[in-house]
Short mmCIF file of C-alpha atoms in Angstrom, two decimals:
data_model
loop_
_atom_site.label_atom_id
_atom_site.label_comp_id
_atom_site.label_asym_id
_atom_site.label_seq_id
_atom_site.Cartn_x
_atom_site.Cartn_y
_atom_site.Cartn_z
CA UNK A 292 20.76 50.74 -0.79
CA UNK A 293 20.76 50.77 -4.56
CA UNK A 294 17.71 49.31 -6.42
CA UNK A 295 17.59 45.60 -6.11
CA UNK A 296 17.54 43.53 -9.44
CA UNK A 297 14.46 41.36 -10.14
CA UNK A 298 16.70 38.50 -10.94
CA UNK A 299 20.15 37.80 -9.36
CA UNK A 300 22.97 38.50 -11.67
CA UNK A 301 24.52 35.52 -13.37
CA UNK A 302 28.33 35.56 -12.95
CA UNK A 303 30.04 36.72 -16.20
CA UNK A 304 33.01 34.80 -15.08
CA UNK A 305 32.52 31.00 -15.61
CA UNK A 306 34.44 28.57 -13.41
CA UNK A 307 37.21 26.59 -15.18
CA UNK A 308 37.43 24.45 -12.08
CA UNK A 309 36.24 25.32 -8.58
CA UNK A 310 38.25 28.26 -7.44
CA UNK A 311 39.62 29.25 -10.81
CA UNK A 312 37.67 31.62 -13.16
CA UNK A 313 38.01 31.92 -16.85
CA UNK A 314 38.80 35.55 -16.88
CA UNK A 315 41.46 37.69 -15.14
CA UNK A 316 40.85 40.74 -13.00
CA UNK A 317 41.54 43.10 -15.90
CA UNK A 318 39.30 41.10 -18.30
CA UNK A 319 36.53 41.14 -15.64
CA UNK A 320 36.94 44.93 -15.18
CA UNK A 321 36.38 45.43 -18.78
CA UNK A 322 33.35 42.79 -18.88
CA UNK A 323 31.63 44.33 -16.03
CA UNK A 324 31.82 47.70 -17.74
CA UNK A 325 33.33 49.47 -14.75
CA UNK A 326 35.11 51.68 -17.24
CA UNK A 327 31.77 52.83 -18.60
CA UNK A 328 30.53 53.56 -15.03
CA UNK A 329 33.62 55.52 -14.35
CA UNK A 330 33.44 57.34 -17.58
CA UNK A 331 29.89 58.44 -16.70
CA UNK A 332 30.86 59.66 -13.39
CA UNK A 333 33.94 61.75 -14.67
CA UNK A 334 36.86 59.22 -14.13
CA UNK A 335 35.97 58.34 -10.57
CA UNK A 336 33.84 55.61 -9.21
CA UNK A 337 30.53 56.89 -7.91
CA UNK A 338 30.24 57.14 -4.28
CA UNK A 339 27.01 57.35 -2.34
CA UNK A 340 26.80 59.03 1.00
CA UNK A 341 25.42 56.41 3.53
CA UNK A 342 21.69 56.78 4.10
CA UNK A 343 20.51 58.40 7.37
CA UNK A 344 19.80 55.76 9.87
CA UNK A 345 16.21 55.82 11.13
CA UNK A 346 16.18 56.66 14.92
CA UNK A 347 16.41 53.41 16.89
CA UNK A 348 13.75 53.00 19.34
CA UNK A 349 14.97 54.01 22.91
CA UNK A 350 15.59 50.89 24.86
CA UNK A 351 14.52 51.06 28.43
CA UNK A 352 16.44 48.96 30.81
CA UNK A 353 14.27 45.94 32.15
CA UNK A 354 12.32 46.24 35.28
CA UNK A 355 13.29 42.72 36.51
CA UNK A 356 16.48 40.71 36.13
CA UNK A 357 16.06 36.94 36.98
CA UNK A 358 18.38 35.76 39.73
CA UNK A 359 19.95 33.01 37.60
CA UNK A 360 20.39 33.15 33.93
CA UNK A 361 17.50 31.91 32.07
CA UNK A 362 18.32 29.44 29.36
CA UNK A 363 16.52 29.91 25.96
CA UNK A 364 15.26 26.72 24.59
CA UNK A 365 16.85 25.59 21.28
CA UNK A 366 15.05 26.73 18.07
CA UNK A 367 12.91 23.88 16.51
CA UNK A 368 12.30 24.36 12.82
CA UNK A 369 10.97 20.80 12.23
CA UNK A 370 8.15 20.54 9.75
CA UNK A 371 6.56 17.15 9.85
CA UNK A 372 6.16 15.51 6.55
CA UNK A 373 2.67 14.77 5.07
CA UNK A 374 1.66 11.25 5.88
CA UNK A 375 2.74 8.75 3.02
CA UNK A 376 -0.09 6.78 1.64
CA UNK A 377 0.55 3.07 1.10
CA UNK A 378 0.85 2.25 -2.53
CA UNK A 379 -1.92 -0.36 -2.23
CA UNK A 380 -4.48 2.26 -1.06
CA UNK A 381 -5.96 4.09 -4.12
CA UNK A 382 -9.40 5.72 -4.50
CA UNK A 383 -12.05 3.06 -4.59
CA UNK A 384 -10.08 0.56 -2.81
CA UNK A 385 -12.08 -1.64 -0.40
CA UNK A 386 -10.40 -1.46 3.12
CA UNK A 387 -11.06 -3.72 6.14
CA UNK A 388 -11.29 -1.55 9.29
CA UNK A 389 -9.34 -3.23 12.21
CA UNK A 390 -10.37 -1.13 15.20
CA UNK A 391 -13.15 1.07 16.63
CA UNK A 392 -16.90 0.84 16.43
CA UNK A 393 -16.84 -0.49 12.83
CA UNK A 394 -14.22 -3.22 13.46
CA UNK A 395 -14.17 -5.74 10.63
CA UNK A 396 -16.33 -3.70 8.33
CA UNK A 397 -15.39 -3.40 4.63
CA UNK A 398 -15.52 0.03 3.42
CA UNK A 399 -14.66 2.07 0.35
CA UNK A 400 -11.68 4.56 0.39
CA UNK A 401 -12.40 7.88 -1.04
CA UNK A 402 -9.42 10.14 -0.57
CA UNK A 403 -6.54 11.11 1.79
CA UNK A 404 -7.27 14.30 3.82
CA UNK A 405 -4.52 16.88 4.43
CA UNK A 406 -4.12 15.56 8.02
CA UNK A 407 -3.04 12.26 6.69
CA UNK A 408 -6.21 10.54 7.76
CA UNK A 409 -8.28 8.59 5.16
CA UNK A 410 -11.76 9.59 4.06
CA UNK A 411 -13.94 6.49 4.00
CA UNK A 412 -17.56 5.68 3.49
CA UNK A 413 -19.58 2.38 3.90
CA UNK A 414 -21.61 3.19 1.80
CA UNK A 415 -24.02 3.93 4.53
CA UNK A 416 -26.97 2.02 3.14
CA UNK A 417 -24.98 -1.10 2.85
CA UNK A 418 -23.10 -1.48 6.03
CA UNK A 419 -23.97 1.51 8.20
CA UNK A 420 -20.42 3.13 8.05
CA UNK A 421 -20.94 6.94 7.41
CA UNK A 422 -18.40 9.30 5.80
CA UNK A 423 -15.66 8.89 8.28
CA UNK A 424 -12.02 9.49 8.88
CA UNK A 425 -9.85 6.55 9.69
CA UNK A 426 -6.16 6.10 10.38
CA UNK A 427 -4.17 4.21 7.68
CA UNK A 428 -2.51 2.04 10.41
CA UNK A 429 -5.83 0.67 11.45
CA UNK A 430 -6.84 -0.50 7.97
CA UNK A 431 -5.97 -3.52 5.74
CA UNK A 432 -6.14 -2.71 2.14
CA UNK A 433 -7.68 -5.34 -0.01
CA UNK A 434 -6.98 -5.66 -3.74
CA UNK A 435 -10.72 -5.22 -4.58
CA UNK A 436 -11.41 -1.85 -6.24
CA UNK A 437 -14.62 -0.06 -6.66
CA UNK A 438 -15.33 2.54 -9.42
CA UNK A 439 -15.40 5.97 -7.77
CA UNK A 440 -15.21 8.14 -10.83
CA UNK A 441 -18.69 9.50 -10.30
CA UNK A 442 -18.13 10.60 -6.72
CA UNK A 443 -17.17 14.29 -5.91
CA UNK A 444 -15.17 14.54 -2.65
CA UNK A 445 -13.76 17.87 -3.11
CA UNK A 446 -15.74 19.57 -0.41
CA UNK A 447 -14.66 17.08 2.37
CA UNK A 448 -11.72 18.10 4.51
CA UNK A 449 -10.69 17.85 8.21
CA UNK A 450 -12.71 20.94 9.08
CA UNK A 451 -15.95 19.23 7.92
CA UNK A 452 -15.29 16.67 10.78
CA UNK A 453 -14.49 19.05 13.52
CA UNK A 454 -16.50 18.71 16.63
CA UNK A 455 -19.08 21.49 17.24
CA UNK A 456 -18.38 23.64 20.05
CA UNK A 457 -21.47 24.10 22.24
CA UNK A 458 -22.31 27.69 22.95
CA UNK A 459 -21.82 28.49 26.62
CA UNK A 460 -25.16 28.75 28.45
CA UNK A 461 -25.44 30.19 31.85
CA UNK A 462 -27.26 27.58 33.98
CA UNK A 463 -29.25 28.54 36.81
CA UNK A 464 -30.03 26.18 39.71
CA UNK A 465 -33.42 24.77 38.37
CA UNK A 466 -32.30 24.31 34.83
CA UNK A 467 -29.31 22.43 35.72
CA UNK A 468 -30.76 18.95 35.13
CA UNK A 469 -33.03 19.80 32.24
CA UNK A 470 -30.15 21.23 30.27
CA UNK A 471 -28.22 17.93 30.54
CA UNK A 472 -31.13 15.81 29.08
CA UNK A 473 -31.79 17.98 25.95
CA UNK A 474 -28.28 17.49 24.87
CA UNK A 475 -28.83 14.46 22.48
CA UNK A 476 -27.04 15.29 19.26
CA UNK A 477 -29.05 15.14 16.23
CA UNK A 478 -27.11 14.79 13.01
CA UNK A 479 -27.64 17.88 10.92
CA UNK A 480 -29.64 17.43 7.69
CA UNK A 481 -26.89 18.66 5.41
CA UNK A 482 -24.51 15.97 6.55
CA UNK A 483 -27.23 13.40 5.76
CA UNK A 484 -27.53 15.05 2.23
CA UNK A 485 -23.74 14.72 1.82
CA UNK A 486 -23.80 11.11 2.64
CA UNK A 487 -26.65 10.31 0.27
CA UNK A 488 -24.98 12.37 -2.62
CA UNK A 489 -21.70 10.56 -2.15
CA UNK A 490 -23.35 7.11 -1.92
CA UNK A 491 -25.58 7.48 -4.87
CA UNK A 492 -23.04 6.97 -7.57
CA UNK A 493 -21.06 4.55 -5.41
CA UNK A 494 -24.13 2.28 -4.98
CA UNK A 495 -24.57 2.11 -8.85
CA UNK A 496 -21.05 1.00 -9.39
CA UNK A 497 -21.22 -1.39 -6.57
CA UNK A 498 -24.46 -3.02 -7.83
CA UNK A 499 -22.73 -3.50 -11.15
CA UNK A 500 -20.49 -6.09 -9.68
CA UNK A 501 -22.02 -9.37 -8.65
CA UNK A 502 -21.83 -10.26 -4.96
CA UNK A 503 -20.07 -6.92 -4.11
CA UNK A 504 -22.85 -5.47 -2.22
CA UNK A 505 -23.10 -8.65 0.03
CA UNK A 506 -19.32 -8.47 0.51
CA UNK A 507 -19.41 -4.96 1.71
CA UNK A 508 -22.39 -5.74 4.12
CA UNK A 509 -20.50 -8.69 5.64
CA UNK A 510 -17.91 -8.18 8.40
CA UNK A 511 -14.39 -9.72 8.12
CA UNK A 512 -13.37 -12.11 10.71
CA UNK A 513 -10.47 -14.60 11.15
CA UNK A 514 -11.63 -18.10 11.03
CA UNK A 515 -10.02 -21.37 12.10
CA UNK A 516 -7.08 -22.14 9.88
CA UNK A 517 -6.67 -18.71 8.49
CA UNK A 518 -3.10 -17.46 8.87
CA UNK A 519 -3.08 -13.61 8.37
CA UNK A 520 0.63 -13.60 7.25
CA UNK A 521 -0.09 -16.15 4.57
CA UNK A 522 -3.45 -14.61 3.49
CA UNK A 523 -3.64 -12.55 0.29
CA UNK A 524 -5.93 -9.65 0.67
CA UNK B 109 7.37 -53.45 0.13
CA UNK B 110 9.74 -52.94 -2.73
CA UNK B 111 10.67 -49.53 -4.05
CA UNK B 112 8.62 -48.26 -7.12
CA UNK B 113 10.44 -45.04 -8.04
CA UNK B 114 14.09 -45.20 -8.50
CA UNK B 115 16.69 -42.62 -8.93
CA UNK B 116 17.78 -42.98 -12.58
CA UNK B 117 18.76 -40.65 -15.39
CA UNK B 118 15.60 -39.17 -16.67
CA UNK B 119 13.64 -39.41 -13.44
CA UNK B 120 11.47 -36.30 -12.97
CA UNK B 121 11.53 -34.98 -9.39
CA UNK B 122 9.81 -32.30 -7.30
CA UNK B 123 12.04 -29.89 -5.47
CA UNK B 124 10.78 -29.75 -1.87
CA UNK B 125 13.31 -27.30 -0.20
CA UNK B 126 15.29 -24.25 -1.16
CA UNK B 127 15.47 -21.59 -3.83
CA UNK B 128 13.67 -23.76 -6.48
CA UNK B 129 10.95 -25.04 -4.14
CA UNK B 130 8.05 -26.52 -6.04
CA UNK B 131 9.84 -26.85 -9.36
CA UNK B 132 9.94 -30.01 -11.47
CA UNK B 133 13.55 -31.04 -12.37
CA UNK B 134 14.97 -33.98 -14.14
CA UNK B 135 17.82 -36.04 -12.69
CA UNK B 136 20.48 -35.91 -15.34
CA UNK B 137 23.39 -37.59 -13.56
CA UNK B 138 24.26 -39.03 -10.20
CA UNK B 139 27.32 -37.32 -8.58
CA UNK B 140 27.72 -39.64 -5.60
CA UNK B 141 25.58 -41.28 -2.78
CA UNK B 142 23.85 -38.13 -1.77
CA UNK B 143 23.89 -35.74 -4.75
CA UNK B 144 22.50 -35.61 -8.20
CA UNK B 145 23.07 -33.33 -11.14
CA UNK B 146 19.69 -31.79 -11.85
CA UNK B 147 18.30 -29.86 -14.81
CA UNK B 148 15.14 -28.06 -15.88
CA UNK B 149 14.28 -26.00 -18.92
CA UNK B 150 14.15 -22.74 -17.02
CA UNK B 151 17.18 -23.19 -14.65
CA UNK B 152 20.93 -23.65 -14.83
CA UNK B 153 21.98 -27.16 -14.47
CA UNK B 154 23.41 -27.86 -10.91
CA UNK B 155 23.78 -30.29 -8.11
CA UNK B 156 21.13 -30.96 -5.51
CA UNK B 157 21.10 -33.24 -2.54
CA UNK B 158 18.59 -36.17 -2.87
CA UNK B 159 17.01 -34.95 0.33
CA UNK B 160 15.73 -31.85 -1.40
CA UNK B 161 14.08 -33.98 -4.19
CA UNK B 162 10.73 -35.97 -4.09
CA UNK B 163 10.78 -38.40 -6.86
CA UNK B 164 7.65 -38.62 -9.17
CA UNK B 165 6.28 -41.35 -11.34
CA UNK B 166 7.37 -39.65 -14.44
CA UNK B 167 10.60 -40.61 -16.41
CA UNK B 168 11.93 -39.35 -19.70
CA UNK B 169 14.30 -40.97 -22.15
CA UNK B 170 17.55 -39.01 -22.21
CA UNK B 171 21.20 -39.92 -22.44
CA UNK B 172 23.48 -39.07 -19.54
CA UNK B 173 23.90 -35.29 -19.16
CA UNK B 174 22.24 -34.21 -22.30
CA UNK B 175 22.48 -30.76 -24.03
CA UNK B 176 19.80 -28.43 -22.93
CA UNK B 177 18.13 -28.65 -26.42
CA UNK B 178 17.94 -32.45 -26.18
CA UNK B 179 16.58 -32.27 -22.70
CA UNK B 180 13.84 -29.76 -23.74
CA UNK B 181 12.97 -31.98 -26.85
CA UNK B 182 12.80 -35.08 -24.67
CA UNK B 183 10.52 -33.32 -22.17
CA UNK B 184 8.22 -32.26 -24.89
CA UNK B 185 8.06 -35.76 -26.35
CA UNK B 186 7.25 -37.35 -23.05
CA UNK B 187 4.81 -34.46 -22.42
CA UNK B 188 5.88 -34.19 -18.89
CA UNK B 189 3.84 -30.99 -18.24
CA UNK B 190 0.52 -32.50 -19.11
CA UNK B 191 1.21 -35.79 -17.34
CA UNK B 192 2.18 -33.85 -14.28
CA UNK B 193 -0.97 -31.53 -14.53
CA UNK B 194 -3.24 -34.49 -14.98
CA UNK B 195 -1.80 -36.52 -12.04
CA UNK B 196 -3.52 -36.42 -8.82
CA UNK B 197 -0.41 -35.09 -7.06
CA UNK B 198 -0.13 -32.34 -9.63
CA UNK B 199 -3.64 -31.45 -9.49
CA UNK B 200 -3.45 -30.95 -5.80
CA UNK B 201 -0.53 -28.69 -5.96
CA UNK B 202 -2.31 -26.55 -8.56
CA UNK B 203 -5.40 -26.40 -6.27
CA UNK B 204 -3.21 -25.51 -3.27
CA UNK B 205 -1.58 -22.61 -5.12
CA UNK B 206 -4.99 -21.38 -6.43
CA UNK B 207 -6.48 -21.39 -2.90
CA UNK B 208 -3.32 -19.62 -1.48
CA UNK B 209 -3.70 -16.76 -4.02
CA UNK B 210 -7.43 -16.08 -3.28
CA UNK B 211 -8.29 -12.42 -2.74
CA UNK B 212 -10.55 -11.52 0.32
CA UNK B 213 -13.38 -10.88 -2.17
CA UNK B 214 -12.69 -14.34 -3.80
CA UNK B 215 -12.74 -15.98 -0.40
CA UNK B 216 -16.15 -14.30 0.23
CA UNK B 217 -17.55 -15.54 -3.11
CA UNK B 218 -16.23 -19.01 -2.29
CA UNK B 219 -18.08 -19.06 0.88
CA UNK B 220 -21.35 -18.15 -0.85
CA UNK B 221 -20.82 -20.81 -3.49
CA UNK B 222 -20.12 -23.48 -0.87
CA UNK B 223 -23.22 -22.65 1.14
CA UNK B 224 -25.31 -22.62 -2.14
CA UNK B 225 -24.00 -26.13 -3.07
CA UNK B 226 -24.56 -27.34 0.34
CA UNK B 227 -28.21 -26.15 0.18
CA UNK B 228 -28.79 -27.95 -3.05
CA UNK B 229 -27.21 -31.27 -1.79
CA UNK B 230 -29.37 -31.11 1.32
CA UNK B 231 -32.40 -30.47 -0.71
CA UNK B 232 -31.75 -33.51 -2.81
CA UNK B 233 -30.97 -35.58 0.29
CA UNK B 234 -34.29 -34.60 1.83
CA UNK B 235 -35.98 -35.57 -1.41
CA UNK B 236 -34.35 -38.86 -1.38
CA UNK B 237 -35.12 -39.41 2.15
CA UNK B 238 -38.82 -38.63 1.66
CA UNK B 239 -39.01 -41.08 -1.11
CA UNK B 240 -37.26 -43.70 0.76
CA UNK B 241 -39.47 -43.35 3.85
CA UNK B 242 -42.79 -43.23 2.04
#
C-alpha cells in the first residue's frame, strides 16, 4: 500500500448540509490537485502493480470433525467500570465498619485502591485495626474528617495485600504432623514498619482534636431509641 | 375548661402537617368553617385547613388580609420570633432540631459530657449524704 499519513486527511469539501458538499466534482478535482499528479505522471493517473502476496500458510485439513456442529459462544467485550466512590467518602473520613472482625470500629479512610476496595487504617495503636482493605458497601461514612495530608499511601495497592503462596514442600511420613504445627504466620517486619509510618502522622492530627482519640477507640453500636434512618452520621 | 387560644385574625399558628411542617404562620383571614387564609414572611399566602395548624399563644395586631409589608412590620413590632424562641414550646422544638442534627462524633462527645456531669452530681450527693449522716 502507499505510505500512510501520520494524521488522517481533513476533507477539503465541507458539508453544506448532510449529504451535500460545498464543491462540485470538477472543483474538487482541481482542489485535490489530481491535475498536478497527472501532469507529473505524463497525462495519466499513476498506476501501481499489485504487491506480490506473501505465500499463505498451507492449511492442513483437520484431523477430527465433531459429529454435531459446535456452536461458538458469543464474543463478550464487556469491561467492568471502576467502582464509584460515594461522594461522602474522601481521604480522612472516619468510617464505621459494619461487618467482619472489626464490626463497629471507627476507622480512618486513606484511599480507594484500583480494585475498588477502600484502604483503611485504625490507626492500629488506637483501635487495633491495621492497614486493611474494606468494601464500600459494608461501611457507613460519617461526616467527621481527619487531616491526612501528612500520610503517604502511594506504595499501597492490591498486590500488597495478596496472600503469600507457601512454597510446596515434600512431606515425608514422619514430618507430616510437625510441618502442620510450625505454620503459624508471623507478620513480616516491613508490614509493621509500614503501619507505624502511616500511623505516625495520623496520630498527630488525631490528637490535635479533643476527644477524637477516644472516639476512634470506641465501637459504634445502636442503642435503644436510635433509629438508623433518622440518624445523621 | 374554657378555650384559651382562639382562631382570630393575627393568631400565630404552627403548621403540623404538610409541605410547610414546622413553620410559624399567621392566620390572616377565615375562609369557612374548616379553612383559614394563612401567611408568613417567607411563603406565598394560601389556604390551610385548621387541622393542619396548632394555635400558639402569640397574636399580632393586623387588619384583615394585610399587605405583605404590613404583615412583616406587625410581626417585627410584636417580636414574634423572640417570643417564640423564648417560650418553652419554642425552646423544646429548637432542642429537638439540634438533637436530630447531631453528628456521630457529636453524639459521642455528648455521651462523655453526660457521664462527666453525672459523676460530678454523684460526688456532690455523696458529700451531702456524708454531712447529713455524720
